[in-house]
XYZ file of C-alpha atoms in Angstrom:
461
model
C 122.490 142.282 120.493
C 123.143 139.022 122.337
C 126.032 136.722 121.465
C 125.239 134.090 118.870
C 123.652 130.909 120.212
C 125.524 128.725 117.698
C 128.904 129.247 116.079
C 129.541 127.924 112.573
C 131.476 125.078 114.177
C 128.503 124.281 116.441
C 126.205 124.100 113.431
C 128.457 121.763 111.484
C 128.960 119.561 114.573
C 125.172 119.317 114.738
C 124.573 118.732 111.026
C 127.404 116.438 109.870
C 126.436 113.478 112.131
C 122.817 113.907 111.007
C 123.873 113.769 107.350
C 126.009 110.666 107.929
C 123.101 109.082 109.805
C 120.742 109.729 106.877
C 123.225 108.246 104.381
C 123.699 105.252 106.680
C 119.963 104.657 106.961
C 119.605 104.814 103.196
C 122.557 102.518 102.464
C 121.862 99.891 105.107
C 118.171 99.949 104.193
C 119.112 98.937 100.662
C 121.390 96.156 101.977
C 118.604 94.964 104.273
C 116.205 94.748 101.315
C 118.755 92.774 99.300
C 119.129 90.240 102.137
C 115.376 89.767 102.448
C 115.116 89.374 98.657
C 116.979 86.060 98.954
C 113.795 84.617 100.497
C 111.896 84.891 97.212
C 109.454 87.262 95.526
C 106.475 86.433 97.751
C 108.486 87.160 100.898
C 109.882 90.403 99.492
C 106.393 91.500 98.426
C 104.911 90.712 101.844
C 107.685 92.521 103.713
C 107.552 95.578 101.413
C 103.776 95.925 101.833
C 104.030 95.778 105.628
C 106.938 98.238 105.586
C 104.640 100.756 103.860
C 102.167 100.442 106.747
C 104.916 100.489 109.366
C 106.502 103.596 107.845
C 103.120 105.322 107.905
C 102.785 104.599 111.646
C 106.427 105.441 112.373
C 105.886 108.886 110.828
C 103.229 109.505 113.487
C 105.721 108.725 116.251
C 108.350 110.897 114.567
C 105.898 113.800 114.339
C 105.113 113.634 118.064
C 108.844 113.372 118.781
C 109.346 116.492 116.661
C 106.816 118.273 118.851
C 108.806 117.251 121.912
C 112.068 118.377 120.314
C 110.594 121.812 119.554
C 109.325 122.229 123.127
C 112.594 121.005 124.680
C 114.693 123.218 122.377
C 112.622 126.272 123.232
C 112.989 125.684 126.975
C 116.735 125.178 126.558
C 116.911 128.447 124.634
C 114.995 130.129 127.466
C 117.484 128.623 129.986
C 114.642 126.740 131.718
C 116.519 123.470 131.924
C 114.360 121.815 134.584
C 111.233 122.372 132.501
C 113.080 120.954 129.481
C 113.820 117.820 131.541
C 110.186 117.576 132.564
C 109.134 117.882 128.918
C 111.471 114.965 128.111
C 109.567 112.707 130.517
C 106.218 113.792 129.129
C 107.411 113.223 125.550
C 108.609 109.671 126.220
C 105.412 108.754 128.088
C 103.173 110.320 125.434
C 104.824 108.627 122.454
C 104.959 105.297 124.308
C 101.233 105.516 125.113
C 100.326 106.321 121.497
C 102.560 103.483 120.297
C 100.989 100.938 122.648
C 97.536 101.862 121.322
C 98.801 101.502 117.722
C 100.374 98.149 118.592
C 97.154 96.793 120.103
C 95.095 97.955 117.103
C 97.472 96.473 114.532
C 97.877 93.180 116.388
C 94.089 92.859 116.657
C 93.122 93.940 113.135
C 96.247 93.151 111.099
C 94.473 90.937 108.541
C 91.735 93.548 108.065
C 94.363 96.307 107.682
C 96.350 94.392 105.063
C 93.277 93.379 103.042
C 91.754 96.850 103.333
C 94.876 98.552 102.009
C 96.134 96.052 99.452
C 93.102 93.950 98.523
C 93.294 90.244 97.772
C 96.832 88.884 97.931
C 98.208 85.490 97.008
C 98.419 83.007 99.866
C 102.211 83.249 99.987
C 102.297 87.054 100.072
C 99.510 87.160 102.667
C 101.292 84.647 104.898
C 104.552 86.611 104.700
C 102.735 89.884 105.404
C 100.935 88.492 108.439
C 104.101 86.987 109.908
C 106.176 90.127 109.399
C 103.397 92.464 110.591
C 102.654 90.419 113.722
C 106.271 90.535 114.879
C 107.296 94.062 113.826
C 104.148 95.610 115.348
C 105.518 94.565 118.744
C 108.333 97.069 118.221
C 106.054 100.127 117.919
C 106.616 101.217 121.559
C 110.348 100.619 121.067
C 110.382 102.784 117.928
C 108.393 105.523 119.669
C 110.705 105.710 122.689
C 113.776 105.605 120.432
C 112.385 108.434 118.274
C 111.716 110.506 121.406
C 115.193 109.934 122.823
C 116.798 110.756 119.467
C 114.806 113.992 119.253
C 115.908 114.964 122.767
C 119.582 114.359 122.010
C 119.226 116.434 118.840
C 117.700 119.254 120.885
C 120.877 119.152 123.039
C 123.065 119.316 119.880
C 124.338 115.773 120.579
C 123.730 114.292 117.156
C 126.885 112.177 117.454
C 124.974 110.022 119.949
C 122.020 109.482 117.606
C 124.502 108.605 114.849
C 126.133 105.981 117.098
C 122.704 104.607 117.995
C 121.764 104.315 114.329
C 125.086 102.655 113.510
C 124.658 100.037 116.255
C 121.040 99.393 115.260
C 121.919 98.825 111.621
C 124.914 96.586 112.375
C 122.762 94.450 114.693
C 120.003 94.336 112.071
C 122.289 93.180 109.256
C 124.052 90.660 111.514
C 120.694 89.409 112.797
C 119.378 89.007 109.262
C 122.492 87.078 108.254
C 122.140 84.748 111.244
C 118.371 84.209 111.249
C 117.805 84.165 107.473
C 120.888 82.359 106.166
C 121.982 80.222 109.148
C 118.890 79.466 111.249
C 116.599 79.575 108.169
C 113.706 81.345 109.926
C 112.745 83.236 106.778
C 110.478 86.277 107.124
C 110.106 85.687 110.870
C 113.890 85.840 111.205
C 114.030 89.143 109.335
C 111.295 90.562 111.575
C 112.945 89.365 114.800
C 116.295 90.835 113.721
C 114.598 94.173 113.036
C 112.832 94.244 116.412
C 115.972 93.252 118.330
C 118.060 95.897 116.538
C 115.517 98.572 117.418
C 115.449 97.356 121.031
C 119.252 97.605 121.335
C 119.228 101.176 120.008
C 116.392 102.197 122.344
C 118.079 100.743 125.445
C 121.328 102.501 124.562
C 119.653 105.910 124.248
C 117.584 105.452 127.409
C 120.691 104.593 129.420
C 122.590 107.583 128.034
C 119.605 109.838 128.729
C 119.822 109.031 132.468
C 123.305 110.604 132.599
C 122.995 113.753 134.716
C 125.882 115.351 132.846
C 123.390 115.944 130.030
C 121.470 119.207 130.003
C 118.336 117.106 129.562
C 118.220 113.863 131.504
C 115.495 111.637 132.912
C 115.056 110.094 136.353
C 112.443 107.792 137.863
C 111.384 110.545 140.249
C 107.743 111.601 139.680
C 107.674 109.350 136.609
C 103.958 108.677 137.019
C 103.051 112.377 137.214
C 101.473 113.813 134.063
C 102.111 117.484 133.300
C 99.185 118.121 130.979
C 100.328 121.625 130.069
C 103.542 120.206 128.639
C 101.700 117.293 127.018
C 99.350 119.755 125.291
C 102.316 121.811 124.102
C 103.960 118.717 122.642
C 100.767 117.491 120.977
C 99.918 120.984 119.684
C 102.968 120.630 117.442
C 103.023 116.842 117.094
C 99.410 116.260 116.020
C 99.356 118.712 113.065
C 102.771 117.402 111.991
C 101.479 113.835 112.288
C 98.405 114.597 110.189
C 100.573 116.336 107.584
C 103.042 113.439 107.430
C 100.229 110.899 107.319
C 98.450 112.587 104.422
C 101.769 113.035 102.615
C 102.609 109.331 102.935
C 99.085 108.379 101.850
C 99.421 110.696 98.859
C 102.639 108.971 97.885
C 100.841 105.619 97.966
C 98.133 107.042 95.672
C 100.798 108.335 93.275
C 102.436 104.893 93.202
C 98.998 103.483 92.368
C 98.683 105.886 89.428
C 102.110 104.910 88.093
C 101.223 101.224 88.512
C 98.743 101.653 85.663
C 101.433 102.802 83.210
C 103.102 99.434 82.682
C 106.128 97.493 83.873
C 108.745 99.754 82.299
C 107.455 102.879 84.029
C 106.935 101.064 87.342
C 110.532 99.809 87.289
C 111.958 103.186 86.247
C 109.967 104.918 88.990
C 111.189 102.439 91.630
C 114.847 102.806 90.642
C 114.635 106.606 90.393
C 112.994 106.746 93.826
C 115.843 104.749 95.350
C 118.522 107.030 93.887
C 116.559 110.216 94.568
C 116.255 109.232 98.219
C 120.041 109.593 98.372
C 119.628 113.060 96.878
C 117.562 114.193 99.862
C 119.749 112.924 102.706
C 121.818 116.099 103.162
C 118.739 118.314 103.006
C 117.008 116.047 105.517
C 119.891 116.589 107.942
C 119.345 120.357 107.782
C 115.608 119.812 108.207
C 116.238 117.979 111.498
C 118.884 120.483 112.613
C 116.562 123.447 112.045
C 114.277 122.199 114.835
C 117.125 122.498 117.345
C 118.611 125.762 116.085
C 115.429 127.743 115.440
C 113.700 126.192 118.469
C 116.435 127.429 120.806
C 116.413 130.847 119.145
C 112.640 131.076 119.694
C 113.043 130.037 123.335
C 115.766 132.665 123.727
C 113.164 135.226 122.672
C 115.384 137.235 120.323
C 113.807 137.894 116.926
C 117.101 139.059 115.439
C 118.668 135.702 116.351
C 115.737 133.854 114.776
C 116.015 135.739 111.491
C 119.799 135.355 111.481
C 119.629 131.579 111.895
C 116.793 131.162 109.399
C 119.009 132.802 106.768
C 122.070 130.899 107.998
C 120.443 127.457 107.993
C 118.812 127.929 104.598
C 122.031 129.241 103.004
C 124.036 126.314 104.379
C 121.303 123.880 103.337
C 121.280 125.127 99.752
C 125.059 125.039 99.381
C 125.406 121.538 100.840
C 122.352 120.214 98.976
C 123.586 121.501 95.600
C 127.125 120.134 96.075
C 125.780 116.741 97.177
C 123.417 116.454 94.212
C 126.132 117.426 91.729
C 128.198 114.540 93.124
C 125.155 112.284 92.828
C 124.638 113.319 89.190
C 128.217 112.297 88.433
C 127.685 108.937 90.165
C 124.289 108.216 88.570
C 125.618 106.007 85.703
C 127.612 104.001 88.276
C 124.577 103.615 90.568
C 122.298 102.580 87.695
C 124.802 99.852 86.897
C 123.649 97.954 89.994
C 120.225 97.470 88.405
C 119.569 95.084 85.533
C 117.322 97.311 83.428
C 116.355 97.477 79.792
C 117.615 100.403 77.737
C 114.144 101.989 77.709
C 113.739 101.673 81.483
C 117.218 103.082 82.103
C 116.554 106.061 79.836
C 113.287 106.866 81.640
C 114.919 106.447 85.066
C 117.627 108.944 84.069
C 114.993 111.516 83.066
C 113.140 111.033 86.365
C 116.385 111.486 88.304
C 117.145 114.660 86.340
C 113.674 116.032 87.141
C 113.931 115.253 90.863
C 117.546 116.113 91.625
C 117.853 118.840 89.001
C 114.829 120.852 90.115
C 115.437 119.680 93.683
C 118.716 121.594 93.867
C 116.693 124.802 93.539
C 113.420 123.832 95.198
C 113.839 121.007 97.744
C 115.368 122.944 100.687
C 112.659 125.619 100.609
C 109.974 122.941 100.200
C 111.069 120.646 103.030
C 113.665 122.350 105.250
C 111.812 125.653 105.573
C 108.535 124.165 106.892
C 110.513 122.728 109.819
C 111.766 126.253 110.467
C 108.134 127.365 110.773
C 107.304 124.376 112.996
C 110.143 125.338 115.327
C 108.394 128.724 115.619
C 105.176 126.882 116.682
C 103.522 127.805 113.363
C 102.403 124.226 112.712
C 98.801 124.569 111.542
C 99.699 126.716 108.560
C 102.378 124.273 107.402
C 99.880 121.424 107.798
C 97.131 123.060 105.725
C 99.555 124.383 103.096
C 101.286 121.022 102.669
C 98.076 118.987 102.560
C 96.367 121.421 100.187
C 99.353 121.480 97.866
C 99.617 117.680 97.906
C 95.945 117.154 97.039
C 95.533 119.902 94.438
C 98.894 119.970 92.710
C 100.668 116.648 93.228
C 97.654 114.319 93.127
C 95.479 116.448 90.832
C 98.175 117.164 88.278
C 99.547 113.610 88.484
C 96.190 112.475 87.166
C 95.912 115.275 84.588
C 99.475 115.118 83.257
C 100.105 111.432 83.806
C 96.775 109.933 82.733
C 94.737 112.502 80.833
C 97.635 113.912 78.795
C 99.357 110.490 78.748
C 102.724 111.785 79.964
C 103.030 108.736 82.200
C 105.625 108.788 84.976
C 107.135 111.989 83.544
C 103.796 113.719 84.142
C 103.611 112.449 87.718
C 107.098 113.709 88.491
C 106.350 117.037 86.818
C 103.338 117.340 89.132
C 105.724 116.791 92.051
C 107.792 119.804 90.949
C 104.608 121.904 90.661
C 103.741 120.836 94.225
C 107.168 121.986 95.401
C 106.672 125.397 93.766
C 103.304 125.836 95.478
C 104.777 124.903 98.861
C 107.587 127.428 98.407
C 105.124 130.213 97.559
C 103.042 129.424 100.664
C 105.962 129.135 103.089
C 107.783 132.202 101.752
C 104.626 134.299 101.986
C 104.064 133.106 105.558
C 107.560 134.081 106.650
C 107.540 137.440 104.854
C 104.106 138.286 106.292
C 105.504 137.979 109.854
C 102.378 136.096 110.918
C 104.608 133.452 112.491
C 105.526 135.999 115.181
C 102.273 135.530 117.097
C 103.146 131.852 117.535
C 106.843 132.385 118.247
C 106.130 135.209 120.727
C 102.594 134.525 122.051
C 102.976 136.721 125.150
C 103.717 139.775 123.013
C 100.492 139.307 121.039
C 97.361 140.465 122.903
C 95.137 138.233 120.750
C 96.815 135.077 121.996
C 95.531 133.827 125.333
C 98.160 132.526 127.719
C 97.076 130.765 130.904
C 98.806 131.557 134.226
C 100.299 128.047 134.201
C 101.694 128.581 130.697
C 103.158 131.912 131.772
C 104.977 130.137 134.555
C 106.339 127.512 132.171
C 107.167 129.616 129.127
């Protein structure tokens, strides 16, 4: 047996900055929304609608970046550091190219996109949406490059750098909002410019740090124009299914919000508040989800099945313990957090029940539903996770949201119950996949005679 790739200390040094980063993103995001809300309801509505579209597109960039992180981690595990560096270049160029295409499309068809998704809007909301969309769409290449650089630093276990980048970005964003909204009085345009500039600062910082040759993975301008299509295909083979899965998942969430919108103001408000608090409940689990790409990816690249199984058990055990402790703390703080919202007694009572459903069942189900699929992705088993997640979303979450929420008139409680059913289905699928050992043909393709490996791939893998 080989020595362990990661000590317990290594794992916590990887995970703790990721957890802090997720909490920071959640907290500062709420502060950012509060600052924009001072512009009035039409401005807040316009910005929130565009943010839904932007988040949908950003998930595509993040999925491709995940593909790059898996490839880079596997090459690092295989001690093929030069190939890992080459994959870094290909990842940055690929995500930047996709982002430029998305930017051109959104800048050209932004009015059509907004009307197609959200229908007829009031003049004020439409004007705010157009202004915010036009400016923030310019940052798509910036977001893509930043996501790629962050993924590469995570693959090197340097999550403290991504935490620093996130901290700087959020400080600049809040300061920029304060200056451009309250002092210069640029309104929605000021909020958009502050967001773009903050993202630009974070991207430049990571790019500069990524040129440091003391890093295991670093980039240089040498052969920058050369495209290694074998590596690009490897990245996209993981990134595209993940992107489709994330895209359908985000679209499904929009459909669910649409269903809840028909239940009345009380249920809409309770759902919105519960979502905000429940997002905090997922931040620790999300950190383990990101960390699993690095840990399992390197174990796969190392080519030792015993190491893979050891770290799957290790990561999931740590994830469950941390997730449960965090959500118990959140349960205790729930009355305090609800105090920040001016809600009626009925709305507060419903919000509490929704939080209990999400965080209560989530303590048992969330890590296996959302951390474990990233474990499978790190093993290159991406198509199964895509089909299982999409199928479960359509049949159980969307289907049962309609049946329980509308047909049986359970309202928001029915929709959130359908979410738990979706989680259970995902767990059954992912557990079966792991126990069946079918992931092995993707993690160890050369050992499986049914998997064709080209001579070029043999040289690179």
